[in-house]
Short mmCIF file of C-alpha atoms in Angstrom, two decimals:
data_model
loop_
_atom_site.label_atom_id
_atom_site.label_comp_id
_atom_site.label_asym_id
_atom_site.label_seq_id
_atom_site.Cartn_x
_atom_site.Cartn_y
_atom_site.Cartn_z
CA MET A 59 12.63 -12.59 -1.78
CA LYS A 60 8.88 -12.56 -2.46
CA THR A 61 7.70 -12.18 -6.04
CA LEU A 62 4.31 -12.07 -7.78
CA VAL A 63 4.18 -13.85 -11.13
CA CYS A 64 1.52 -13.63 -13.83
CA THR A 65 1.77 -17.28 -14.89
CA THR A 66 -0.90 -17.13 -17.60
CA PRO A 67 -3.61 -14.59 -18.48
CA GLY A 68 -5.89 -14.15 -15.49
CA ILE A 69 -3.64 -15.97 -13.01
CA PHE A 70 -1.25 -14.51 -10.42
CA GLU A 71 0.87 -16.62 -8.08
CA TYR A 72 3.14 -15.54 -5.24
CA ALA A 73 6.55 -17.20 -5.31
CA THR A 74 9.98 -17.04 -3.75
CA GLY A 75 12.83 -15.87 -5.96
CA GLU A 76 16.54 -15.24 -5.57
CA LYS A 77 17.46 -11.79 -4.33
CA PRO A 78 19.59 -10.18 -7.07
CA VAL A 79 23.31 -9.72 -6.52
CA LEU A 80 25.24 -6.71 -7.73
CA THR A 81 26.86 -7.11 -11.14
CA PRO A 82 29.01 -4.65 -13.13
CA GLY A 83 27.09 -1.71 -14.53
CA ASN A 84 23.95 -2.42 -12.53
CA ALA A 85 22.19 -1.23 -9.39
CA ILE A 86 20.00 -2.92 -6.77
CA ILE A 87 16.81 -1.15 -5.71
CA LYS A 88 14.67 -2.13 -2.72
CA ILE A 89 11.21 -1.63 -4.22
CA LYS A 90 8.87 0.56 -2.15
CA ARG A 91 6.00 1.38 -4.54
CA ILE A 92 4.52 -0.26 -7.62
CA GLY A 93 2.04 1.67 -9.75
CA ILE A 94 -0.42 -0.46 -11.71
CA CYS A 95 -0.81 0.65 -15.31
CA GLY A 96 -2.75 -0.30 -18.41
CA THR A 97 0.10 -2.51 -19.60
CA ASP A 98 -0.21 -4.60 -16.43
CA LEU A 99 -3.99 -4.81 -16.76
CA HIS A 100 -3.79 -5.78 -20.44
CA ALA A 101 -1.10 -8.38 -19.70
CA PHE A 102 -3.35 -9.89 -17.03
CA GLU A 103 -6.22 -9.95 -19.55
CA GLY A 104 -4.01 -11.47 -22.25
CA THR A 105 -4.45 -8.53 -24.65
CA GLN A 106 -1.01 -6.91 -24.38
CA PRO A 107 1.17 -6.97 -27.54
CA PHE A 108 4.88 -7.93 -27.28
CA PHE A 109 4.16 -10.21 -24.31
CA SER A 110 4.88 -13.75 -23.14
CA TYR A 111 4.18 -15.74 -19.98
CA PRO A 112 5.10 -16.40 -17.23
CA ARG A 113 6.11 -12.82 -16.43
CA ILE A 114 6.69 -10.68 -13.35
CA LEU A 115 4.84 -7.45 -14.12
CA GLY A 116 5.53 -3.93 -12.93
CA HIS A 117 7.45 -0.98 -14.34
CA GLU A 118 6.02 2.08 -12.54
CA LEU A 119 8.42 1.81 -9.64
CA SER A 120 10.24 3.65 -6.90
CA GLY A 121 12.48 2.52 -4.11
CA GLU A 122 15.63 2.83 -2.08
CA LEU A 123 18.99 2.52 -3.81
CA LEU A 124 20.91 -0.21 -1.97
CA GLU A 125 23.97 -0.91 -4.11
CA PHE A 126 25.31 0.22 -7.46
CA ASP A 127 28.19 0.06 -9.86
CA GLY A 128 28.91 2.83 -12.34
CA ALA A 129 26.33 5.37 -11.12
CA ASP A 130 28.32 8.52 -10.45
CA GLY A 131 26.49 11.11 -8.38
CA PHE A 132 24.18 8.64 -6.67
CA GLU A 133 24.33 7.70 -2.99
CA LYS A 134 23.37 4.52 -1.19
CA GLY A 135 20.05 4.90 0.59
CA GLU A 136 18.63 7.65 -1.62
CA ASN A 137 15.13 7.49 -3.05
CA VAL A 138 15.14 6.76 -6.78
CA THR A 139 13.09 5.75 -9.75
CA PHE A 140 14.48 4.59 -13.09
CA ILE A 141 13.78 4.51 -16.81
CA PRO A 142 12.31 1.01 -17.32
CA TYR A 143 13.17 0.71 -21.02
CA PHE A 144 16.48 -1.12 -21.34
CA ASN A 145 18.04 -0.24 -24.69
CA CYS A 146 20.99 -1.74 -26.58
CA GLY A 147 22.88 1.54 -27.15
CA ILE A 148 24.13 0.58 -30.62
CA CYS A 149 21.14 0.27 -32.99
CA ILE A 150 19.99 2.97 -35.41
CA ALA A 151 17.42 4.34 -32.94
CA CYS A 152 19.89 4.48 -30.04
CA ARG A 153 22.57 6.10 -32.22
CA ARG A 154 20.06 8.77 -33.25
CA GLY A 155 19.04 9.63 -29.69
CA LYS A 156 15.84 7.58 -29.61
CA PRO A 157 16.58 4.84 -27.05
CA ASN A 158 12.86 4.70 -26.28
CA CYS A 159 12.29 2.83 -29.56
CA CYS A 160 15.48 0.76 -29.60
CA THR A 161 15.27 -2.13 -32.07
CA ASP A 162 16.13 -4.58 -29.28
CA ILE A 163 14.37 -2.81 -26.40
CA LYS A 164 13.61 -4.75 -23.23
CA VAL A 165 10.83 -3.08 -21.27
CA CYS A 166 10.88 -3.98 -17.60
CA GLY A 167 7.79 -6.02 -16.76
CA VAL A 168 7.00 -6.69 -20.43
CA HIS A 169 9.95 -8.26 -22.27
CA VAL A 170 11.86 -9.03 -19.07
CA ASP A 171 10.68 -9.59 -15.50
CA GLY A 172 9.64 -6.44 -13.71
CA GLY A 173 9.12 -4.89 -10.32
CA MET A 174 6.51 -6.95 -8.49
CA VAL A 175 9.37 -8.08 -6.28
CA GLU A 176 11.12 -6.94 -3.13
CA TYR A 177 14.46 -6.21 -4.83
CA LEU A 178 15.24 -5.41 -8.46
CA SER A 179 18.46 -5.12 -10.45
CA VAL A 180 18.46 -2.42 -13.16
CA PRO A 181 21.17 -0.91 -15.39
CA SER A 182 22.83 1.91 -13.48
CA HIS A 183 22.50 4.30 -16.43
CA THR A 184 18.69 4.15 -16.07
CA LEU A 185 18.63 5.55 -12.51
CA ILE A 186 16.77 8.80 -11.83
CA HIS A 187 17.38 10.91 -8.71
CA GLY A 188 14.40 11.25 -6.39
CA GLU A 189 14.84 15.02 -6.06
CA GLY A 190 13.05 15.00 -2.70
CA LEU A 191 9.84 13.50 -4.09
CA SER A 192 7.90 10.85 -2.17
CA PHE A 193 7.84 7.18 -3.16
CA ASP A 194 4.26 7.61 -4.42
CA GLU A 195 5.26 10.57 -6.57
CA LEU A 196 8.34 8.83 -7.95
CA ALA A 197 6.32 5.77 -8.95
CA LEU A 198 4.12 8.07 -11.04
CA VAL A 199 6.96 9.72 -12.96
CA GLU A 200 7.06 7.01 -15.65
CA PRO A 201 3.37 7.09 -16.66
CA LEU A 202 3.45 10.87 -16.71
CA ALA A 203 6.58 10.74 -18.86
CA ILE A 204 4.65 8.66 -21.41
CA GLY A 205 2.17 11.51 -21.79
CA ALA A 206 4.89 14.15 -21.74
CA HIS A 207 6.70 12.34 -24.56
CA GLY A 208 3.53 12.20 -26.68
CA VAL A 209 3.01 15.92 -26.15
CA ARG A 210 6.60 16.61 -27.16
CA ARG A 211 6.14 14.49 -30.29
CA ALA A 212 3.06 16.57 -31.16
CA ASP A 213 5.11 19.80 -30.93
CA ILE A 214 2.12 21.61 -29.44
CA GLN A 215 1.98 25.36 -29.93
CA LYS A 216 0.40 27.82 -27.52
CA ASP A 217 -3.42 28.04 -27.72
CA GLU A 218 -3.80 25.06 -30.06
CA PHE A 219 -6.86 22.92 -29.51
CA VAL A 220 -5.61 19.48 -28.45
CA LEU A 221 -8.05 16.58 -28.25
CA VAL A 222 -6.92 13.82 -25.87
CA ILE A 223 -8.90 10.62 -26.27
CA GLY A 224 -8.98 8.45 -23.16
CA ALA A 225 -9.10 9.67 -19.57
CA GLY A 226 -7.14 6.85 -17.99
CA PRO A 227 -3.86 7.60 -16.19
CA ILE A 228 -1.86 8.01 -19.43
CA GLY A 229 -4.52 10.24 -20.95
CA LEU A 230 -4.77 12.33 -17.79
CA GLY A 231 -1.02 12.89 -17.78
CA THR A 232 -1.14 13.76 -21.46
CA MET A 233 -3.80 16.38 -20.73
CA GLU A 234 -1.66 17.87 -17.96
CA PHE A 235 1.42 18.21 -20.13
CA ALA A 236 -0.59 19.51 -23.07
CA ARG A 237 -1.88 22.19 -20.71
CA ILE A 238 1.66 22.94 -19.53
CA ALA A 239 2.63 23.30 -23.22
CA GLY A 240 -0.05 25.99 -23.57
CA ALA A 241 -2.83 24.02 -25.24
CA ASN A 242 -6.58 24.37 -25.00
CA VAL A 243 -7.31 20.80 -23.93
CA ILE A 244 -10.39 18.78 -24.85
CA ALA A 245 -10.98 15.44 -23.07
CA LEU A 246 -12.92 12.70 -24.86
CA ASP A 247 -13.99 9.53 -23.06
CA ILE A 248 -17.03 7.25 -22.68
CA ASN A 249 -16.98 7.39 -18.88
CA ASP A 250 -18.77 10.38 -17.35
CA ALA A 251 -17.04 9.88 -14.01
CA ARG A 252 -13.64 10.10 -15.68
CA LEU A 253 -14.73 13.22 -17.57
CA ALA A 254 -15.91 14.78 -14.31
CA PHE A 255 -12.48 14.02 -12.82
CA CYS A 256 -10.87 15.82 -15.78
CA LYS A 257 -13.03 18.88 -15.27
CA ASP A 258 -13.02 19.01 -11.46
CA LYS A 259 -9.53 17.82 -10.57
CA LEU A 260 -7.43 18.71 -13.60
CA LYS A 261 -9.43 21.79 -14.66
CA VAL A 262 -9.69 20.59 -18.26
CA PRO A 263 -11.86 23.28 -19.90
CA HIS A 264 -13.70 21.05 -22.38
CA VAL A 265 -15.02 17.50 -21.94
CA VAL A 266 -17.01 15.43 -24.44
CA ASN A 267 -18.57 11.99 -24.04
CA ALA A 268 -17.55 9.87 -27.03
CA LEU A 269 -20.94 8.10 -26.98
CA ALA A 270 -22.84 11.34 -27.60
CA PRO A 271 -24.55 11.48 -31.02
CA ASP A 272 -23.13 14.92 -31.76
CA VAL A 273 -19.40 14.55 -30.98
CA LEU A 274 -18.35 16.22 -34.25
CA GLU A 275 -20.71 19.12 -33.67
CA GLN A 276 -19.43 19.61 -30.13
CA LEU A 277 -15.81 19.62 -31.32
CA LYS A 278 -16.64 22.13 -34.04
CA GLU A 279 -18.34 24.40 -31.54
CA ILE A 280 -15.45 24.21 -29.07
CA THR A 281 -12.88 24.98 -31.77
CA GLY A 282 -14.82 27.69 -33.55
CA GLY A 283 -15.49 25.42 -36.49
CA ASP A 284 -11.85 24.49 -37.07
CA MET A 285 -11.61 21.07 -35.29
CA PRO A 286 -8.54 20.13 -33.17
CA THR A 287 -5.12 20.63 -34.72
CA VAL A 288 -3.69 17.91 -32.49
CA VAL A 289 -5.42 14.61 -31.70
CA ILE A 290 -3.78 12.24 -29.23
CA ASP A 291 -5.07 8.74 -28.59
CA ALA A 292 -4.41 7.32 -25.12
CA THR A 293 -6.97 4.51 -25.25
CA GLY A 294 -5.32 1.74 -27.23
CA SER A 295 -8.82 1.03 -28.58
CA LEU A 296 -9.04 0.21 -32.28
CA LYS A 297 -12.54 1.70 -32.52
CA ALA A 298 -11.46 4.91 -30.81
CA ILE A 299 -8.38 5.24 -33.01
CA ASN A 300 -10.26 4.65 -36.26
CA ASN A 301 -13.02 7.07 -35.25
CA ALA A 302 -10.54 9.79 -34.36
CA PHE A 303 -9.35 10.43 -37.91
CA GLN A 304 -12.56 12.39 -38.52
CA TYR A 305 -11.80 14.71 -35.60
CA MET A 306 -8.67 16.22 -37.18
CA ALA A 307 -8.48 19.73 -38.52
CA HIS A 308 -6.83 20.25 -41.88
CA GLY A 309 -3.08 20.19 -41.26
CA ALA A 310 -3.53 18.33 -37.96
CA ARG A 311 -1.20 15.89 -36.22
CA PHE A 312 -2.51 12.57 -34.85
CA VAL A 313 -0.32 10.97 -32.18
CA LEU A 314 -0.87 7.37 -31.08
CA ILE A 315 0.24 6.81 -27.50
CA GLY A 316 -2.21 3.95 -26.95
CA LEU A 317 -1.32 0.56 -28.40
CA GLN A 318 -3.50 -2.26 -29.70
CA LYS A 319 -2.93 -5.38 -31.78
CA GLU A 320 -4.93 -4.86 -34.99
CA ASN A 321 -4.57 -2.94 -38.26
CA ILE A 322 -5.62 0.70 -38.34
CA SER A 323 -8.04 1.63 -41.14
CA PHE A 324 -8.88 5.08 -42.47
CA SER A 325 -9.92 6.85 -45.65
CA HIS A 326 -6.84 7.82 -47.63
CA PRO A 327 -8.60 10.71 -49.44
CA GLU A 328 -9.89 12.19 -46.17
CA PHE A 329 -6.44 11.87 -44.59
CA HIS A 330 -4.64 13.11 -47.69
CA LYS A 331 -6.73 16.21 -48.27
CA ARG A 332 -5.93 17.33 -44.73
CA GLU A 333 -2.20 16.92 -45.32
CA ALA A 334 -2.36 15.25 -41.91
CA THR A 335 0.51 13.76 -39.93
CA LEU A 336 0.20 10.37 -38.21
CA MET A 337 2.83 9.35 -35.70
CA SER A 338 3.34 6.90 -32.87
CA SER A 339 4.76 7.79 -29.48
CA ARG A 340 6.59 4.98 -27.72
CA ASN A 341 7.79 5.04 -24.12
CA ALA A 342 9.74 8.14 -23.08
CA THR A 343 13.28 9.49 -22.77
CA ARG A 344 15.35 10.88 -19.93
CA GLN A 345 14.42 14.36 -21.14
CA ASP A 346 10.74 13.52 -20.54
CA PHE A 347 11.43 12.05 -17.09
CA GLU A 348 13.33 15.18 -16.11
CA HIS A 349 10.54 17.41 -17.44
CA VAL A 350 7.99 15.49 -15.35
CA ILE A 351 10.06 15.72 -12.17
CA ALA A 352 10.67 19.44 -12.69
CA SER A 353 6.94 19.97 -13.26
CA MET A 354 6.11 18.06 -10.08
CA LYS A 355 8.60 20.08 -8.04
CA ALA A 356 7.24 23.35 -9.46
CA GLY A 357 3.68 22.37 -8.51
CA HIS A 358 2.43 22.25 -12.09
CA VAL A 359 1.34 18.63 -11.62
CA GLU A 360 -0.06 16.94 -8.52
CA PRO A 361 0.41 13.26 -9.38
CA THR A 362 -0.99 11.78 -6.17
CA THR A 363 -4.41 13.11 -7.26
CA TYR A 364 -4.53 10.09 -9.58
CA ILE A 365 -4.14 7.51 -6.79
CA THR A 366 -7.59 6.11 -6.04
CA HIS A 367 -6.67 2.70 -4.58
CA LYS A 368 -3.85 1.68 -2.22
CA VAL A 369 -2.98 -1.90 -1.29
CA GLN A 370 -0.15 -3.86 0.28
CA PHE A 371 1.95 -6.23 -1.84
CA ALA A 372 0.33 -9.25 -0.20
CA GLU A 373 -3.12 -8.06 -1.33
CA VAL A 374 -2.40 -7.63 -5.05
CA LYS A 375 -3.35 -11.16 -6.12
CA ASP A 376 -6.82 -10.86 -4.56
CA GLU A 377 -7.47 -7.25 -5.57
CA PHE A 378 -6.09 -7.13 -9.12
CA GLN A 379 -9.14 -8.56 -10.90
CA SER A 380 -11.36 -5.86 -9.39
CA TRP A 381 -9.22 -3.12 -10.93
CA LEU A 382 -10.38 -4.21 -14.39
CA ASP A 383 -13.99 -3.31 -13.59
CA PRO A 384 -14.82 0.32 -14.51
CA LYS A 385 -17.51 0.32 -11.81
CA ASN A 386 -14.79 0.36 -9.16
CA GLY A 387 -13.54 3.76 -10.35
CA VAL A 388 -9.86 2.87 -10.45
CA ILE A 389 -7.67 5.57 -11.93
CA LYS A 390 -4.36 4.55 -10.35
CA ALA A 391 -3.79 1.68 -7.94
CA MET A 392 -0.61 1.99 -5.88
CA VAL A 393 1.06 -0.98 -4.19
CA THR A 394 3.24 -0.63 -1.10
CA VAL A 395 5.98 -3.24 -0.76
#
């Protein structure tokens, strides 16, 4: 089968690999769509934590279920996606119902080879029914689940002001699920085109450019002087994360969905006097995947709105570099296999 390997940062090479064979407890998927996410872009740049090369990227995937062992209720030929975080099932996190942060987690396309292939073997217990959704929609379930998980971690209450920093695909999904949770959403980004997308396409009521000299004043005005009670970072930018501590209301929660490599720095007195809560949000759980699919089916989310670029598998090597350039306006690139 054809594969696409990131051999070193900045280099992709097409190769021929062995088509997987069915083994106990696993399933074979014929890959149909590959969504390109920030993890893939950062891996290509060489800035992704928890990463080694060479690696086959890709974990936003959908396809046709060809064969399986131990997947009751599934049928050969049905459209599926899957949870691309392979957990051990026995560690403290897994035993406590948090397989998304398993101590020995293997994320598809990060710790183990991923879905830039024609056929992929995955654990059968990770399969997710397609529920009548298209391949494009199914490939977008995982990134939306990341945002949905962060929103669930934040325990958003109706009418809270929620500031989402970063209007990339993860941030956009976070905004959608914050809205579904009943929040008054504020989008913060440095890209005016992305902010316009938030306002025009997602109907986010409040947008603020992070480069404006009066960000604090704008946030105070929007929130009636209170500041946001939930701040969610979806940038993975150290500068953005460190800056965001000043945006919290007293008693606020700060959720880190974005990931970067360096140490976070903030004023302990400023954080302490707010009795603030800082938490990370890693990956997602089956509950989040199911919430996303149900929201798609109910029409609360239109995921294909995010797809701005479509290419064939054979074109990825030549096109990938261009997706790193903000001038090209990429929100979500979708690959057809």
